Coordinates of C-alpha atoms in Angstrom, one line a residue:
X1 CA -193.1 195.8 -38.9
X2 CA -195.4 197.8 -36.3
X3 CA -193.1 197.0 -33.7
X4 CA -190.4 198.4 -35.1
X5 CA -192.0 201.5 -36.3
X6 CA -193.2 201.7 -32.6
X7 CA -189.6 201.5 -31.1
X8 CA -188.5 203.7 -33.7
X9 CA -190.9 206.6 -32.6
X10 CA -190.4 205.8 -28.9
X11 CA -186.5 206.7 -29.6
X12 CA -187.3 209.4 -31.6
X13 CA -189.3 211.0 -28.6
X14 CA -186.7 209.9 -26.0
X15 CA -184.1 212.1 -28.0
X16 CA -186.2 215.0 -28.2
X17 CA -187.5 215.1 -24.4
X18 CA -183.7 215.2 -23.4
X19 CA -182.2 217.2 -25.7
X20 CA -185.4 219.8 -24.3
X21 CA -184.3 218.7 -20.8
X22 CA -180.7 219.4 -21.7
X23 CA -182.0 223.1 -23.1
X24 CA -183.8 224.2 -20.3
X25 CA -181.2 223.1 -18.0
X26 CA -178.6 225.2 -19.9
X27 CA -181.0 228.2 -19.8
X28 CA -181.4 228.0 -16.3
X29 CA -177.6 228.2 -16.0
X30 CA -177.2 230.8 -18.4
X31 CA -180.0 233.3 -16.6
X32 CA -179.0 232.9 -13.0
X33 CA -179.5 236.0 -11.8
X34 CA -176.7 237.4 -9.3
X35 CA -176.0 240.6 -10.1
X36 CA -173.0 242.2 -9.3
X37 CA -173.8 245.3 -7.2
X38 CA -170.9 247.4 -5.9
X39 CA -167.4 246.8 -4.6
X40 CA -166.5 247.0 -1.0
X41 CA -164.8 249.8 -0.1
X42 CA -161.8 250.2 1.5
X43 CA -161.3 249.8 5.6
X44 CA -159.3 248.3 8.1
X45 CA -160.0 247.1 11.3
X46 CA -158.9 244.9 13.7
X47 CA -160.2 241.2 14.1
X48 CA -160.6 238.9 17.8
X49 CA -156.6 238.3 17.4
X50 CA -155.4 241.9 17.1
X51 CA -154.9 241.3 13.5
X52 CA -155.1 244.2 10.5
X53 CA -158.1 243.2 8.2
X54 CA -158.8 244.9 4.9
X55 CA -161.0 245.0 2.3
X56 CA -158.3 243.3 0.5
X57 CA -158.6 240.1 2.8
X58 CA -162.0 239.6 1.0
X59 CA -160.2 238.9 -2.3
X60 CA -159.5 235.1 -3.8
X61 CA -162.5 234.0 -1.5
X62 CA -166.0 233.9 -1.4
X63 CA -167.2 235.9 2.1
X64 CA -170.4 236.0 4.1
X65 CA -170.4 239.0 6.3
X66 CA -172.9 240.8 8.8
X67 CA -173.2 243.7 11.1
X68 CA -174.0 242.1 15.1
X69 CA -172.8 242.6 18.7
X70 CA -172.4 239.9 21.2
X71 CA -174.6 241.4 24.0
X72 CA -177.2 241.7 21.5
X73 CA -180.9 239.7 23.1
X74 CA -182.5 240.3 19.4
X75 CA -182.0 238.9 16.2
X76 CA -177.4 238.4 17.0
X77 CA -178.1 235.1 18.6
X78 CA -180.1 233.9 15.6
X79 CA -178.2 235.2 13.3
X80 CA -174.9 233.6 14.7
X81 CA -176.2 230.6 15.1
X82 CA -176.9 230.5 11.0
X83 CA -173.6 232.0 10.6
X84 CA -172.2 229.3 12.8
X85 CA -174.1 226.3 10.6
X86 CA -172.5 227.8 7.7
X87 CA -169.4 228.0 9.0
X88 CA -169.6 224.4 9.8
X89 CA -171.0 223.3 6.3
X90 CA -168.1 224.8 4.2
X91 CA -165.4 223.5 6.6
X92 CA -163.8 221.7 4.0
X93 CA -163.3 224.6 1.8
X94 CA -161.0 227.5 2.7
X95 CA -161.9 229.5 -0.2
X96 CA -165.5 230.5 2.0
X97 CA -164.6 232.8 4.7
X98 CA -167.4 235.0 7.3
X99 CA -166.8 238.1 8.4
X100 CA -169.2 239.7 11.3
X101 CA -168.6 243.6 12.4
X102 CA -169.2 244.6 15.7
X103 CA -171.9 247.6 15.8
X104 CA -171.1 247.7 19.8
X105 CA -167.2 248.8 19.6
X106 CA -166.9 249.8 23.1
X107 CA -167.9 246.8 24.8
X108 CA -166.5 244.1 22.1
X109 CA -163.4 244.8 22.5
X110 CA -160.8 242.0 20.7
X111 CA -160.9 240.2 24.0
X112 CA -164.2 240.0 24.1
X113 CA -165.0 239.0 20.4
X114 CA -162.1 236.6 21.3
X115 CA -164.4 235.0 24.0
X116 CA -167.1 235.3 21.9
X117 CA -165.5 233.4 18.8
X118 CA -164.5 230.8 21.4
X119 CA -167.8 230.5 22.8
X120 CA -169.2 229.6 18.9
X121 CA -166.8 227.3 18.0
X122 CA -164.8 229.4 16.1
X123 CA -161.3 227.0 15.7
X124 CA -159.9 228.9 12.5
X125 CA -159.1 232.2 10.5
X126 CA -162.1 231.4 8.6
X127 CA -164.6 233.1 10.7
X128 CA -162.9 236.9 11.5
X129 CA -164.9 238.9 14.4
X130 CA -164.3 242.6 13.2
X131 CA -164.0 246.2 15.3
X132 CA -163.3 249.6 14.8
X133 CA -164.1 252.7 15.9
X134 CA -168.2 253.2 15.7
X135 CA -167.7 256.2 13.1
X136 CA -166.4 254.0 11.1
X137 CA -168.4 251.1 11.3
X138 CA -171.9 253.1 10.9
X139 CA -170.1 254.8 7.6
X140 CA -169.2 250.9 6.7
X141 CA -172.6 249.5 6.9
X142 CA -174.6 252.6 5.7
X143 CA -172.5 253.8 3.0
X144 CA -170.2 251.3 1.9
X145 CA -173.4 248.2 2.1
X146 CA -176.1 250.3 1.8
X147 CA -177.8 249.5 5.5
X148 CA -179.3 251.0 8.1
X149 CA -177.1 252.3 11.3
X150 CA -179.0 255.0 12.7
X151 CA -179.2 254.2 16.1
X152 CA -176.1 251.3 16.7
X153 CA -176.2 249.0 18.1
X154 CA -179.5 248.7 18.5
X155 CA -180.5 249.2 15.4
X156 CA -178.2 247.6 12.5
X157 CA -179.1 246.0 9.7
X158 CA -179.9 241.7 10.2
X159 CA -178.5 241.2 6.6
X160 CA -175.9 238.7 5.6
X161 CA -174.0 239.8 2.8
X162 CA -172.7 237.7 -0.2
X163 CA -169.0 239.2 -1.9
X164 CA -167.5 237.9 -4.2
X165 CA -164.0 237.2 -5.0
X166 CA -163.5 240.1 -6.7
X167 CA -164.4 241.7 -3.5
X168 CA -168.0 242.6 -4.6
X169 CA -171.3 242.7 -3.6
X170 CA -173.5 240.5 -4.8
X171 CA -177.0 240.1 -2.5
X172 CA -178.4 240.4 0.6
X173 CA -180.4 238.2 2.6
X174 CA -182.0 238.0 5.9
X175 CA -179.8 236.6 8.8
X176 CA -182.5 235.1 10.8
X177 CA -184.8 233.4 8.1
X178 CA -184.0 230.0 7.4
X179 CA -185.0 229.8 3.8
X180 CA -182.8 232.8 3.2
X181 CA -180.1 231.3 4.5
X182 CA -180.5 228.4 2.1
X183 CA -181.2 230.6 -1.0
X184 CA -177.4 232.3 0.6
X185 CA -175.7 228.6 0.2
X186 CA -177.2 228.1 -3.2
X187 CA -175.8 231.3 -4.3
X188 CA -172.7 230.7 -2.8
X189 CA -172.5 227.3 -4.4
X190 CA -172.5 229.1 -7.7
X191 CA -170.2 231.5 -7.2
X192 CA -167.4 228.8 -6.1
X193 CA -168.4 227.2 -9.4
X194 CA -168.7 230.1 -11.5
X195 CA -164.7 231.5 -10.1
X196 CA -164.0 227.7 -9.9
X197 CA -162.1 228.9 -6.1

């Protein structure tokens, strides 16, 4: 009779340590914390192909974009090469895209974010290298994401940017730190889940 009183509370306590696991897993879900900070405003610039691209390209998809310039010695390289490993990882979904502005308009020219695109492997539409005129682009980063472009290119911002595909901002992180970049794909993760793209 013991024994089976035994087994009987051992089941009981089974059932309640996964219907607890099951509550704090659906908590966790329930508070993820991305918060939706402001749309992307409108532009249009030309990419390494001599192709329009709008604001409006950033809808349906999940994008990762950043501000860099490929003679850049600093932080570009390093944040390519993250951009690049990302790139790579979501190759077998079409619904991520990356986006990366030029801060140096006069010397990237398309032919030389062309080369540049080239030189990183770049093999589809799902990676656009972005140029304008620099007006534009220091108005782009500093008023339409919030960044520093006081003294471009020199000084632009190392963030990547998550948007949604709503074509909204939802968090920064740094371009160069490994664990950010993880944190990025995470977030990312969810959002392809959360639009179900």
């Amino acid at each position: 009779m013991n024994q089976v009183k035994t087994i009987f509370i051992v089941l009981i306590m089974i059932a309640f340590i996964g219907s607890g696991a099951t509550w704090i897993i659906q908590q966790k879900n329930l508070s993820y914390d991305l918060p939706v900070i402001k749309p992307v405003p409108s532009f249009s610039y030309k990419t390494q192909d001599g192709t329009v691209f709008t604001e409006k390209a950033l809808q349906d998809k999940v994008s990762v974009l950043d501000f860099m310039f490929t003679s850049c010695t600093g932080p570009c390289p390093t944040m390519t090469n993250n951009m690049k490993h990302l790139y790579d990882y979501y190759e077998e979904i079409p619904d991520v895209q990356f986006v990366s502005v030029t801060v140096d308009p006069e010397t990237d020219t398309e032919e030389i974010l062309k080369l540049y695109a080239d030189a990183n492997g770049v093999k589809d539409n799902r990676w656009q290298f972005l140029t304008s005129d620099i007006g534009s682009i220091k108005d782009l980063s500093r008023n339409g994401f919030m960044l520093y472009a006081g003294e471009l290119p020199r000084g632009h911002a190392i963030k990547f940017i998550l948007i949604d595909h709503l074509g909204r901002i939802r968090k920064y992180y740094d371009g160069t730190d490994k664990a950010s970049i993880r944190e990025l794909r995470t977030d990312l993760n969810y959002l392809l889940k959360e639009t179900k793209l």
